[in-house]
mmCIF file of C-alpha atoms in Angstrom:
data_model
loop_
_atom_site.group_PDB
_atom_site.id
_atom_site.type_symbol
_atom_site.label_atom_id
_atom_site.label_comp_id
_atom_site.label_asym_id
_atom_site.label_seq_id
_atom_site.Cartn_x
_atom_site.Cartn_y
_atom_site.Cartn_z
ATOM 1 C CA MET O 1 -3.530 -21.630 20.246
ATOM 2 C CA LEU O 2 -5.473 -19.996 16.900
ATOM 3 C CA SER O 3 -8.300 -18.869 19.458
ATOM 4 C CA GLN O 4 -5.834 -16.587 21.186
ATOM 5 C CA PHE O 5 -5.312 -14.134 18.094
ATOM 6 C CA ALA O 6 -7.740 -15.234 15.346
ATOM 7 C CA ASP O 7 -10.303 -12.629 15.942
ATOM 8 C CA ASP O 8 -7.579 -9.895 15.735
ATOM 9 C CA PHE O 9 -5.688 -11.294 12.831
ATOM 10 C CA CYS O 10 -9.206 -11.122 11.146
ATOM 11 C CA GLY O 11 -9.550 -7.616 12.220
ATOM 12 C CA ILE O 12 -5.999 -6.681 11.233
ATOM 13 C CA LEU O 13 -7.136 -8.402 7.709
ATOM 14 C CA ARG O 14 -10.101 -6.366 7.295
ATOM 15 C CA GLU O 15 -8.505 -3.067 8.438
ATOM 16 C CA GLU O 16 -5.349 -3.326 6.027
ATOM 17 C CA LEU O 17 -7.179 -5.322 2.863
ATOM 18 C CA ILE O 18 -9.507 -2.514 1.480
ATOM 19 C CA PRO O 19 -10.207 -1.680 -2.094
ATOM 20 C CA ALA O 20 -8.387 1.336 -3.388
ATOM 21 C CA MET O 21 -8.713 2.979 -6.944
ATOM 22 C CA GLY O 22 -5.561 4.477 -7.758
ATOM 23 C CA CYS O 23 -2.564 5.291 -5.763
ATOM 24 C CA THR O 24 -3.495 5.877 -2.370
ATOM 25 C CA GLU O 25 -1.522 8.936 -1.344
ATOM 26 C CA PRO O 26 -3.659 11.168 -4.062
ATOM 27 C CA ILE O 27 -6.645 9.121 -2.900
ATOM 28 C CA ALA O 28 -6.141 10.408 0.455
ATOM 29 C CA LEU O 29 -6.011 13.863 -0.379
ATOM 30 C CA ALA O 30 -9.223 13.596 -2.654
ATOM 31 C CA TYR O 31 -11.232 11.813 0.275
ATOM 32 C CA ALA O 32 -10.034 14.543 2.637
ATOM 33 C CA SER O 33 -11.089 17.196 0.106
ATOM 34 C CA ALA O 34 -14.392 15.518 -0.390
ATOM 35 C CA LEU O 35 -14.957 15.344 3.428
ATOM 36 C CA MET O 36 -14.047 18.975 3.736
ATOM 37 C CA LYS O 37 -16.877 20.080 0.863
ATOM 38 C CA LYS O 38 -19.519 17.739 2.505
ATOM 39 C CA GLU O 39 -18.849 19.639 5.987
ATOM 40 C CA LEU O 40 -18.851 23.054 3.943
ATOM 41 C CA GLY O 41 -21.871 22.509 2.795
ATOM 42 C CA ASP O 42 -20.908 23.698 -1.421
ATOM 43 C CA LEU O 43 -17.775 23.643 -3.475
ATOM 44 C CA PRO O 44 -14.917 25.879 -1.834
ATOM 45 C CA GLU O 45 -13.836 28.820 -3.696
ATOM 46 C CA ARG O 46 -10.418 28.502 -2.312
ATOM 47 C CA ILE O 47 -8.484 25.076 -1.273
ATOM 48 C CA VAL O 48 -5.311 24.804 0.365
ATOM 49 C CA ALA O 49 -3.419 21.474 0.905
ATOM 50 C CA GLN O 50 -0.538 21.372 3.278
ATOM 51 C CA CYS O 51 1.142 18.337 2.939
ATOM 52 C CA SER O 52 4.074 16.234 4.013
ATOM 53 C CA GLY O 53 7.279 15.359 2.309
ATOM 54 C CA ASN O 54 6.570 12.058 1.883
ATOM 55 C CA MET O 55 2.942 13.176 0.675
ATOM 56 C CA ILE O 56 4.440 15.372 -1.917
ATOM 57 C CA LYS O 57 6.711 12.516 -2.815
ATOM 58 C CA ASN O 58 4.570 9.886 -3.318
ATOM 59 C CA VAL O 59 1.463 12.355 -5.314
ATOM 60 C CA ARG O 60 4.177 14.196 -7.582
ATOM 61 C CA CYS O 61 4.431 12.075 -10.347
ATOM 62 C CA VAL O 62 1.720 9.389 -10.022
ATOM 63 C CA GLN O 63 -1.236 9.602 -12.588
ATOM 64 C CA ILE O 64 -4.735 10.132 -10.611
ATOM 65 C CA PRO O 65 -7.599 7.558 -11.980
ATOM 66 C CA ASN O 66 -10.539 8.954 -13.822
ATOM 67 C CA SER O 67 -8.934 12.282 -14.224
ATOM 68 C CA ASN O 68 -7.711 11.919 -17.773
ATOM 69 C CA GLY O 69 -3.807 11.757 -17.131
ATOM 70 C CA MET O 70 -4.077 14.549 -14.395
ATOM 71 C CA THR O 71 -1.107 14.277 -11.889
ATOM 72 C CA GLY O 72 0.212 16.440 -8.736
ATOM 73 C CA ILE O 73 -1.691 17.679 -5.292
ATOM 74 C CA GLU O 74 -3.695 20.130 -6.878
ATOM 75 C CA ALA O 75 -5.523 17.591 -9.282
ATOM 76 C CA ALA O 76 -5.843 15.327 -6.185
ATOM 77 C CA VAL O 77 -7.608 17.989 -4.160
ATOM 78 C CA VAL O 78 -9.761 19.830 -6.728
ATOM 79 C CA LEU O 79 -11.056 16.475 -8.270
ATOM 80 C CA GLY O 80 -11.929 15.427 -4.396
ATOM 81 C CA ALA O 81 -13.532 18.867 -3.799
ATOM 82 C CA ILE O 82 -15.571 18.929 -7.069
ATOM 83 C CA GLY O 83 -16.286 15.227 -7.890
ATOM 84 C CA GLY O 84 -15.568 13.101 -4.796
ATOM 85 C CA ASN O 85 -17.522 11.067 -2.728
ATOM 86 C CA ALA O 86 -16.018 10.476 0.976
ATOM 87 C CA ASP O 87 -18.773 8.012 1.629
ATOM 88 C CA ASN O 88 -16.750 5.714 -0.809
ATOM 89 C CA ASN O 89 -13.570 6.258 1.225
ATOM 90 C CA MET O 90 -10.557 4.929 -0.961
ATOM 91 C CA GLU O 91 -12.735 4.739 -4.006
ATOM 92 C CA VAL O 92 -13.519 8.537 -3.438
ATOM 93 C CA LEU O 93 -13.197 9.450 -7.433
ATOM 94 C CA GLU O 94 -15.167 6.496 -8.729
ATOM 95 C CA SER O 95 -17.982 8.875 -9.850
ATOM 96 C CA VAL O 96 -16.015 11.615 -11.289
ATOM 97 C CA THR O 97 -17.260 13.197 -14.568
ATOM 98 C CA ARG O 98 -15.807 14.349 -17.804
ATOM 99 C CA GLN O 99 -17.554 17.640 -16.799
ATOM 100 C CA ASP O 100 -16.141 17.327 -12.871
ATOM 101 C CA ILE O 101 -12.501 17.174 -15.036
ATOM 102 C CA LEU O 102 -12.984 20.320 -16.991
ATOM 103 C CA THR O 103 -14.107 22.050 -13.957
ATOM 104 C CA ALA O 104 -11.312 20.808 -11.949
ATOM 105 C CA LYS O 105 -8.817 22.073 -14.491
ATOM 106 C CA GLU O 106 -10.802 25.370 -14.921
ATOM 107 C CA PHE O 107 -10.372 25.816 -10.811
ATOM 108 C CA ILE O 108 -6.678 25.041 -10.982
ATOM 109 C CA GLY O 109 -5.645 27.394 -13.925
ATOM 110 C CA ASN O 110 -7.743 30.066 -12.093
ATOM 111 C CA GLY O 111 -5.381 29.604 -8.933
ATOM 112 C CA GLY O 112 -7.884 28.296 -6.690
ATOM 113 C CA CYS O 113 -5.868 25.855 -5.056
ATOM 114 C CA GLU O 114 -2.527 26.482 -3.164
ATOM 115 C CA VAL O 115 0.101 23.644 -2.089
ATOM 116 C CA ARG O 116 2.492 24.218 1.330
ATOM 117 C CA TYR O 117 4.880 22.278 2.559
ATOM 118 C CA LEU O 118 3.720 20.593 5.976
ATOM 119 C CA GLU O 119 6.703 21.156 8.515
ATOM 120 C CA SER O 120 5.953 17.466 10.234
ATOM 121 C CA ASP O 121 7.907 14.647 11.921
ATOM 122 C CA ILE O 122 4.706 12.130 10.485
ATOM 123 C CA PRO O 123 5.863 11.000 7.149
ATOM 124 C CA LEU O 124 1.912 10.448 6.174
ATOM 125 C CA HIS O 125 0.611 13.944 6.993
ATOM 126 C CA PHE O 126 -1.522 16.668 5.601
ATOM 127 C CA ILE O 127 -4.526 19.442 6.245
ATOM 128 C CA VAL O 128 -7.080 20.423 3.437
ATOM 129 C CA GLU O 129 -8.721 23.492 3.945
ATOM 130 C CA GLY O 130 -11.832 25.237 1.771
ATOM 131 C CA THR O 131 -13.025 28.880 1.931
ATOM 132 C CA ARG O 132 -16.269 29.938 0.744
ATOM 133 C CA GLY O 133 -17.627 33.198 1.784
ATOM 134 C CA ALA O 134 -17.083 33.318 5.526
ATOM 135 C CA ASP O 135 -17.336 29.735 6.072
ATOM 136 C CA HIS O 136 -13.894 27.831 6.505
ATOM 137 C CA VAL O 137 -13.405 24.184 6.979
ATOM 138 C CA LEU O 138 -10.210 22.153 7.977
ATOM 139 C CA VAL O 139 -9.361 18.463 7.746
ATOM 140 C CA GLU O 140 -6.237 16.848 9.117
ATOM 141 C CA ILE O 141 -5.341 13.284 8.171
ATOM 142 C CA LYS O 142 -2.283 11.825 9.511
ATOM 143 C CA HIS O 143 -0.620 8.119 10.105
ATOM 144 C CA SER O 144 -2.571 6.512 7.779
ATOM 145 C CA HIS O 145 -4.991 7.403 4.933
ATOM 146 C CA LEU O 146 -8.295 7.580 6.292
ATOM 147 C CA HIS O 147 -7.455 8.340 9.714
ATOM 148 C CA VAL O 148 -9.105 11.909 10.350
ATOM 149 C CA ALA O 149 -7.428 13.480 13.298
ATOM 150 C CA ARG O 150 -9.569 16.837 13.269
ATOM 151 C CA ILE O 151 -12.073 18.393 11.348
ATOM 152 C CA ASP O 152 -12.780 22.578 12.328
ATOM 153 C CA ARG O 153 -15.666 24.561 11.279
ATOM 154 C CA ASN O 154 -14.990 28.013 11.286
ATOM 155 C CA GLY O 155 -12.764 27.745 14.302
ATOM 156 C CA LYS O 156 -14.705 25.587 16.304
ATOM 157 C CA THR O 157 -13.562 21.625 16.216
ATOM 158 C CA VAL O 158 -16.258 19.443 15.293
ATOM 159 C CA LEU O 159 -14.114 15.889 14.948
ATOM 160 C CA THR O 160 -10.850 15.337 17.182
ATOM 161 C CA GLU O 161 -8.183 12.291 17.132
ATOM 162 C CA ASP O 162 -9.818 10.908 20.172
ATOM 163 C CA SER O 163 -13.334 10.659 19.002
ATOM 164 C CA ALA O 164 -12.043 9.419 15.686
ATOM 165 C CA ARG O 165 -10.236 6.862 17.540
ATOM 166 C CA GLN O 166 -13.506 5.465 19.301
ATOM 167 C CA ALA O 167 -15.542 5.351 16.011
ATOM 168 C CA GLY O 168 -13.473 2.643 14.925
ATOM 169 C CA THR O 169 -11.741 -0.340 17.637
ATOM 170 C CA ALA O 170 -8.210 -1.200 15.860
ATOM 171 C CA ALA O 171 -7.353 -4.970 16.083
ATOM 172 C CA CYS O 172 -4.505 -5.780 18.480
ATOM 173 C CA ARG O 173 -0.840 -6.492 16.735
ATOM 174 C CA GLU O 174 0.786 -7.241 19.586
ATOM 175 C CA LEU O 175 0.609 -10.922 18.589
ATOM 176 C CA LEU O 176 2.021 -10.866 14.976
ATOM 177 C CA ASN O 177 4.863 -13.125 14.579
ATOM 178 C CA LEU O 178 6.113 -15.564 11.938
ATOM 179 C CA ARG O 179 4.858 -18.721 14.368
ATOM 180 C CA ASN O 180 1.467 -17.151 14.752
ATOM 181 C CA ILE O 181 1.186 -16.325 11.060
ATOM 182 C CA LYS O 182 1.945 -19.718 10.069
ATOM 183 C CA CYS O 183 -0.814 -21.013 12.599
ATOM 184 C CA PHE O 184 -3.401 -18.757 11.788
ATOM 185 C CA ALA O 185 -2.837 -19.677 7.791
ATOM 186 C CA ASP O 186 -2.896 -23.612 8.569
ATOM 187 C CA GLU O 187 -5.621 -23.380 10.457
ATOM 188 C CA MET O 188 -8.056 -20.880 10.005
ATOM 189 C CA PRO O 189 -11.471 -22.305 8.628
ATOM 190 C CA VAL O 190 -11.214 -21.800 5.156
ATOM 191 C CA GLU O 191 -14.994 -20.096 4.873
ATOM 192 C CA LYS O 192 -13.418 -17.140 6.303
ATOM 193 C CA LEU O 193 -10.501 -16.931 4.391
ATOM 194 C CA HIS O 194 -12.676 -16.949 1.303
ATOM 195 C CA GLU O 195 -14.825 -14.244 2.685
ATOM 196 C CA ILE O 196 -11.622 -11.879 3.253
ATOM 197 C CA PHE O 197 -9.345 -12.936 0.241
ATOM 198 C CA ALA O 198 -12.221 -13.477 -2.618
ATOM 199 C CA PRO O 199 -12.079 -9.775 -3.624
ATOM 200 C CA MET O 200 -8.642 -9.501 -3.464
ATOM 201 C CA ILE O 201 -8.311 -12.244 -5.820
ATOM 202 C CA ARG O 202 -11.001 -10.873 -8.410
ATOM 203 C CA MET O 203 -9.521 -7.161 -8.241
ATOM 204 C CA ASN O 204 -5.718 -7.755 -8.107
ATOM 205 C CA MET O 205 -6.118 -10.155 -11.156
ATOM 206 C CA ASP O 206 -8.278 -7.986 -13.197
ATOM 207 C CA ILE O 207 -5.467 -5.047 -13.019
ATOM 208 C CA ALA O 208 -2.919 -7.160 -13.604
ATOM 209 C CA ARG O 209 -4.527 -8.349 -16.749
ATOM 210 C CA GLU O 210 -5.534 -5.080 -17.679
ATOM 211 C CA GLY O 211 -1.588 -4.066 -17.337
ATOM 212 C CA MET O 212 -0.694 -6.834 -19.628
ATOM 213 C CA THR O 213 -2.399 -5.704 -22.619
ATOM 214 C CA GLY O 214 0.475 -3.459 -22.731
ATOM 215 C CA LYS O 215 -1.619 -0.205 -22.972
ATOM 216 C CA TRP O 216 -0.307 1.479 -19.721
ATOM 217 C CA GLY O 217 3.212 2.733 -18.701
ATOM 218 C CA LEU O 218 6.306 1.104 -20.583
ATOM 219 C CA GLY O 219 4.758 -2.198 -20.667
ATOM 220 C CA ILE O 220 7.195 -4.119 -19.080
ATOM 221 C CA GLY O 221 4.716 -6.978 -18.112
ATOM 222 C CA PRO O 222 4.427 -8.205 -21.405
ATOM 223 C CA LEU O 223 8.336 -7.589 -21.893
ATOM 224 C CA LEU O 224 8.938 -9.541 -19.055
ATOM 225 C CA LEU O 225 6.728 -12.407 -20.440
ATOM 226 C CA ARG O 226 7.939 -12.272 -24.086
ATOM 227 C CA ASP O 227 11.082 -14.961 -24.219
ATOM 228 C CA ASN O 228 9.651 -16.513 -21.339
ATOM 229 C CA GLU O 229 6.222 -17.300 -21.947
ATOM 230 C CA GLY O 230 5.896 -20.996 -20.115
ATOM 231 C CA SER O 231 8.230 -19.978 -17.047
ATOM 232 C CA VAL O 232 5.868 -19.800 -13.670
ATOM 233 C CA THR O 233 8.048 -17.454 -12.335
ATOM 234 C CA ALA O 234 8.290 -15.122 -15.285
ATOM 235 C CA LYS O 235 4.447 -15.380 -15.492
ATOM 236 C CA MET O 236 4.641 -14.470 -11.549
ATOM 237 C CA ARG O 237 6.655 -11.400 -12.478
ATOM 238 C CA ALA O 238 5.114 -10.318 -15.344
ATOM 239 C CA LEU O 239 1.504 -10.265 -14.410
ATOM 240 C CA THR O 240 2.794 -8.623 -10.953
ATOM 241 C CA CYS O 241 4.425 -5.824 -12.537
ATOM 242 C CA ALA O 242 1.571 -5.313 -15.013
ATOM 243 C CA GLY O 243 -0.846 -4.402 -12.673
ATOM 244 C CA SER O 244 1.456 -2.397 -10.475
ATOM 245 C CA GLU O 245 2.327 -0.100 -13.890
ATOM 246 C CA ALA O 246 -1.399 0.134 -14.627
ATOM 247 C CA ARG O 247 -2.246 1.273 -11.373
ATOM 248 C CA MET O 248 0.393 3.813 -11.485
ATOM 249 C CA ALA O 249 -0.361 5.085 -15.014
ATOM 250 C CA GLY O 250 -3.981 6.031 -14.155
ATOM 251 C CA CYS O 251 -5.841 2.779 -14.482
ATOM 252 C CA SER O 252 -9.402 3.232 -12.933
ATOM 253 C CA LEU O 253 -9.925 -0.286 -11.932
ATOM 254 C CA PRO O 254 -9.759 -0.710 -7.861
ATOM 255 C CA VAL O 255 -7.335 -3.134 -6.434
ATOM 256 C CA VAL O 256 -6.942 -4.568 -2.868
ATOM 257 C CA ILE O 257 -4.465 -2.824 -0.671
ATOM 258 C CA ASN O 258 -1.976 -3.958 1.840
ATOM 259 C CA SER O 259 -0.693 -1.369 4.804
ATOM 260 C CA GLY O 260 -2.062 1.428 2.529
ATOM 261 C CA SER O 261 -0.366 0.358 -0.534
ATOM 262 C CA GLY O 262 -1.901 -0.652 -3.794
ATOM 263 C CA ASN O 263 1.425 -1.914 -4.852
ATOM 264 C CA GLN O 264 2.298 -3.791 -1.745
ATOM 265 C CA GLY O 265 -1.452 -5.504 -1.916
ATOM 266 C CA ILE O 266 -0.456 -6.526 -5.104
ATOM 267 C CA ALA O 267 3.088 -7.533 -4.648
ATOM 268 C CA SER O 268 2.142 -9.903 -1.658
ATOM 269 C CA SER O 269 -0.889 -11.056 -3.663
ATOM 270 C CA VAL O 270 -0.568 -11.928 -7.490
ATOM 271 C CA PRO O 271 2.656 -13.807 -7.220
ATOM 272 C CA VAL O 272 0.892 -16.311 -4.782
ATOM 273 C CA ILE O 273 -2.059 -16.375 -7.007
ATOM 274 C CA VAL O 274 -0.131 -17.016 -10.248
ATOM 275 C CA TYR O 275 1.889 -19.683 -8.670
ATOM 276 C CA CYS O 276 -1.119 -21.379 -7.277
ATOM 277 C CA THR O 277 -2.980 -21.556 -10.443
ATOM 278 C CA GLU O 278 -0.159 -22.550 -12.658
ATOM 279 C CA LYS O 279 0.883 -25.501 -10.190
ATOM 280 C CA GLY O 280 -3.090 -26.626 -10.073
ATOM 281 C CA PHE O 281 -2.970 -25.906 -6.339
ATOM 282 C CA PRO O 282 -6.595 -26.247 -4.883
ATOM 283 C CA GLU O 283 -8.438 -22.872 -4.011
ATOM 284 C CA GLU O 284 -7.913 -23.339 -0.147
ATOM 285 C CA ARG O 285 -4.753 -23.648 -0.528
ATOM 286 C CA MET O 286 -4.186 -20.431 -2.428
ATOM 287 C CA LEU O 287 -6.416 -19.090 0.304
ATOM 288 C CA ARG O 288 -4.170 -19.905 2.772
ATOM 289 C CA GLY O 289 -1.061 -18.655 1.088
ATOM 290 C CA LEU O 290 -3.019 -14.967 0.707
ATOM 291 C CA ALA O 291 -3.723 -15.020 4.596
ATOM 292 C CA PHE O 292 0.495 -16.102 5.266
ATOM 293 C CA SER O 293 1.334 -13.452 2.596
ATOM 294 C CA SER O 294 -0.896 -10.632 3.400
ATOM 295 C CA LEU O 295 -0.232 -11.002 7.190
ATOM 296 C CA LEU O 296 3.557 -11.163 6.706
ATOM 297 C CA THR O 297 3.435 -7.892 4.701
ATOM 298 C CA VAL O 298 1.746 -6.090 7.650
ATOM 299 C CA PHE O 299 3.886 -7.479 10.052
ATOM 300 C CA GLN O 300 7.042 -5.771 8.075
ATOM 301 C CA LYS O 301 5.532 -2.850 7.751
ATOM 302 C CA GLU O 302 4.147 -2.366 11.138
ATOM 303 C CA TYR O 303 7.910 -1.356 12.057
ATOM 304 C CA ILE O 304 8.519 0.451 8.861
ATOM 305 C CA GLY O 305 5.403 2.668 8.846
ATOM 306 C CA LYS O 306 3.357 3.654 6.094
ATOM 307 C CA LEU O 307 5.547 6.041 4.096
ATOM 308 C CA SER O 308 9.246 5.776 4.220
ATOM 309 C CA ALA O 309 12.158 6.105 2.007
ATOM 310 C CA PHE O 310 12.346 1.770 2.363
ATOM 311 C CA CYS O 311 10.477 1.037 -0.882
ATOM 312 C CA GLY O 312 7.501 -1.322 0.202
ATOM 313 C CA ALA O 313 7.979 -3.676 -2.931
ATOM 314 C CA VAL O 314 10.700 -5.485 -0.720
ATOM 315 C CA SER O 315 8.414 -6.202 2.185
ATOM 316 C CA ALA O 316 5.835 -7.077 0.060
ATOM 317 C CA ALA O 317 8.022 -9.109 -2.265
ATOM 318 C CA CYS O 318 9.654 -10.732 0.615
ATOM 319 C CA ALA O 319 6.506 -12.212 1.896
ATOM 320 C CA SER O 320 5.512 -13.205 -1.344
ATOM 321 C CA GLY O 321 8.765 -15.449 -1.775
ATOM 322 C CA ALA O 322 8.157 -16.395 1.826
ATOM 323 C CA THR O 323 4.697 -17.808 0.973
ATOM 324 C CA ILE O 324 6.240 -19.596 -1.864
ATOM 325 C CA THR O 325 8.184 -21.462 0.474
ATOM 326 C CA TYR O 326 5.404 -21.995 2.611
ATOM 327 C CA LEU O 327 3.109 -23.479 -0.268
ATOM 328 C CA GLU O 328 5.926 -25.865 -0.860
ATOM 329 C CA ASN O 329 5.539 -26.987 2.951
ATOM 330 C CA GLY O 330 8.517 -25.733 3.713
ATOM 331 C CA THR O 331 9.400 -26.051 7.628
ATOM 332 C CA LEU O 332 8.968 -22.855 9.374
ATOM 333 C CA GLU O 333 13.115 -22.864 9.277
ATOM 334 C CA GLN O 334 13.119 -22.806 5.631
ATOM 335 C CA ILE O 335 10.692 -19.738 5.415
ATOM 336 C CA GLN O 336 12.470 -17.899 7.581
ATOM 337 C CA ALA O 337 15.619 -18.771 5.664
ATOM 338 C CA THR O 338 13.705 -17.233 2.680
ATOM 339 C CA ILE O 339 12.849 -13.994 4.576
ATOM 340 C CA GLU O 340 16.570 -13.591 5.914
ATOM 341 C CA ASN O 341 18.272 -14.503 2.264
ATOM 342 C CA THR O 342 16.159 -11.837 0.741
ATOM 343 C CA MET O 343 16.915 -9.281 3.288
ATOM 344 C CA ALA O 344 20.334 -9.854 2.919
ATOM 345 C CA ASP O 345 20.143 -9.239 -0.746
ATOM 346 C CA ILE O 346 17.643 -6.499 -1.302
ATOM 347 C CA PRO O 347 17.088 -4.246 1.473
ATOM 348 C CA GLY O 348 18.380 -1.260 -0.159
ATOM 349 C CA ILE O 349 15.960 -0.185 -2.634
ATOM 350 C CA ILE O 350 14.985 3.370 -2.102
ATOM 351 C CA CYS O 351 11.403 4.854 -2.491
ATOM 352 C CA ASP O 352 11.541 7.937 -4.556
ATOM 353 C CA GLY O 353 7.809 8.120 -5.006
ATOM 354 C CA ALA O 354 4.939 6.370 -6.913
ATOM 355 C CA LYS O 355 5.157 6.182 -10.459
ATOM 356 C CA ILE O 356 5.408 3.808 -13.454
ATOM 357 C CA SER O 357 9.056 2.467 -12.300
ATOM 358 C CA CYS O 358 7.560 1.165 -9.010
ATOM 359 C CA ALA O 359 6.632 -1.955 -11.710
ATOM 360 C CA ALA O 360 10.687 -2.570 -12.462
ATOM 361 C CA LYS O 361 11.506 -2.150 -8.131
ATOM 362 C CA ILE O 362 8.535 -4.904 -7.873
ATOM 363 C CA ALA O 363 10.289 -6.986 -10.476
ATOM 364 C CA SER O 364 13.717 -6.687 -9.086
ATOM 365 C CA ALA O 365 12.480 -7.271 -5.652
ATOM 366 C CA LEU O 366 10.402 -10.519 -6.647
ATOM 367 C CA ASP O 367 13.375 -12.060 -8.532
ATOM 368 C CA ALA O 368 15.422 -11.654 -5.112
ATOM 369 C CA ALA O 369 12.732 -12.978 -3.148
ATOM 370 C CA LEU O 370 12.436 -16.277 -5.386
ATOM 371 C CA MET O 371 15.960 -16.774 -5.544
ATOM 372 C CA ALA O 372 15.899 -16.636 -1.464
ATOM 373 C CA HIS O 373 13.227 -19.250 -1.452
ATOM 374 C CA ARG O 374 15.046 -21.491 -4.154
ATOM 375 C CA MET O 375 18.514 -21.188 -1.566
ATOM 376 C CA ALA O 376 15.900 -21.974 1.535
ATOM 377 C CA MET O 377 14.545 -25.019 -0.120
ATOM 378 C CA SER O 378 18.008 -26.281 -0.847
ATOM 379 C CA GLY O 379 19.248 -25.574 2.714
ATOM 380 C CA LYS O 380 21.237 -22.712 1.796
ATOM 381 C CA ARG O 381 20.953 -19.667 4.154
ATOM 382 C CA TYR O 382 22.814 -17.072 5.215
ATOM 383 C CA ALA O 383 24.546 -16.854 8.673
ATOM 384 C CA ALA O 384 22.976 -15.029 11.585
ATOM 385 C CA TYR O 385 24.795 -11.624 12.180
ATOM 386 C CA SER O 386 25.905 -11.627 8.778
ATOM 387 C CA GLY O 387 25.480 -7.983 7.998
ATOM 388 C CA ILE O 388 22.304 -6.573 9.249
ATOM 389 C CA LEU O 389 20.811 -10.123 9.924
ATOM 390 C CA LYS O 390 19.588 -11.327 13.451
ATOM 391 C CA ALA O 391 19.272 -14.881 15.250
ATOM 392 C CA CYS O 392 15.758 -15.315 13.951
ATOM 393 C CA ALA O 393 13.428 -13.956 10.761
ATOM 394 C CA ASP O 394 10.976 -11.685 13.639
ATOM 395 C CA ASP O 395 14.220 -10.016 14.647
ATOM 396 C CA THR O 396 15.230 -9.206 11.306
ATOM 397 C CA ILE O 397 12.365 -7.669 10.508
ATOM 398 C CA SER O 398 12.383 -5.542 13.375
ATOM 399 C CA CYS O 399 16.045 -4.478 12.772
ATOM 400 C CA ILE O 400 14.906 -3.648 8.935
ATOM 401 C CA GLY O 401 12.073 -1.875 10.178
ATOM 402 C CA HIS O 402 14.128 0.304 12.552
ATOM 403 C CA ILE O 403 16.553 0.959 9.710
ATOM 404 C CA GLY O 404 13.764 2.134 7.490
ATOM 405 C CA LYS O 405 11.906 4.238 9.830
ATOM 406 C CA VAL O 406 14.629 5.605 11.740
ATOM 407 C CA GLY O 407 17.859 5.297 10.041
ATOM 408 C CA MET O 408 16.677 6.363 6.820
ATOM 409 C CA ARG O 409 14.718 9.304 7.799
ATOM 410 C CA GLN O 410 17.541 11.802 6.577
ATOM 411 C CA THR O 411 17.556 9.856 3.556
ATOM 412 C CA ASP O 412 14.078 10.395 2.599
ATOM 413 C CA VAL O 413 14.471 14.159 3.361
ATOM 414 C CA GLU O 414 17.626 14.216 0.874
ATOM 415 C CA ILE O 415 15.340 12.352 -1.453
ATOM 416 C CA ILE O 416 12.288 14.686 -1.303
ATOM 417 C CA ARG O 417 14.785 17.888 -1.392
ATOM 418 C CA LYS O 418 16.144 16.698 -4.977
ATOM 419 C CA MET O 419 13.079 15.340 -6.237
ATOM 420 C CA LEU O 420 11.932 19.023 -5.684
ATOM 421 C CA GLU O 421 14.906 20.628 -7.146
ATOM 422 C CA LYS O 422 14.355 22.257 -10.574
#
């Protein structure tokens, strides 16, 4: 059975679990801007960034890594053009220098960058344009953070969405479901899993430990652990929140993301790693748990989309809670119960943009998911068709995804409108 989808599932993991430095939305803007400069051949004299509402929402409040505390669309775009390296993809700002930061601040201060609202039905959609003399380059990205839909130079298209698609073959996702995900986690050769997940273990735990120094944001990681130092659950929540908070506060350490989000990458991996470490599970068990959690997160996000009014921490925490059930040799029915118990509890957390308080949302979502795990292992499960729950977990995931993507579309509009009010 595994042979039917093993290659595609490995492909999905390689596509979705990639290193990124900083919040992925400003980094995507910096990437597009670096591409624009590369095509232009020199630093533009003027930059225009057109951004969808969701892009504005997720860039507005978060600190940009390697920027000495800069925030906002202008900062991301200008830093990408001045000091970014597009060849580094989601680590595009790794090479930014102190002088680049000073130059960027001067460029912005002189009015060199203009931000415009982009009317689009696509949540993740933006266009970066640069002009120098008679030369003009446009880079358009939509649907996912590195998906270049179009590059124009002086009115002539040099790259189209079709040619971009042909350059890389996307793994098939049609066979993603809970039963197949468990089969993959159970049976995939451990050597292959080690190759995929070793970077995630290293990077995501490094930023979690950095967050536990208390130097980032409000320092809620150490706060969560202060009165419960011996508790495995407290350590899981504390380290996970600490990693998110450090990342949102501008820490330059990279993380391995999931479905376009570093917070989802952290929330679907760090609880699993900490749990396995504290319980003394062998490395193979941890790797299989990470495979299960990562694919379950991707499966949920396939329905919701990359950006939404639905907080991605819920999906990732739900995956971690279900993975704890999996690691404790829970049956498929108990794993399904963990998912449904979580979704009966916290499907309504809204996304009001990337910022340090995302860490607190992760703490709340993990608390609910771990309670859902304990309920499932005790034979407690909310009944089908109770609220938005369906007959099976796969259908519940689909239902939640529809609500997040379609049902909350107007909610997203209102969140963005309120965030931009003076």
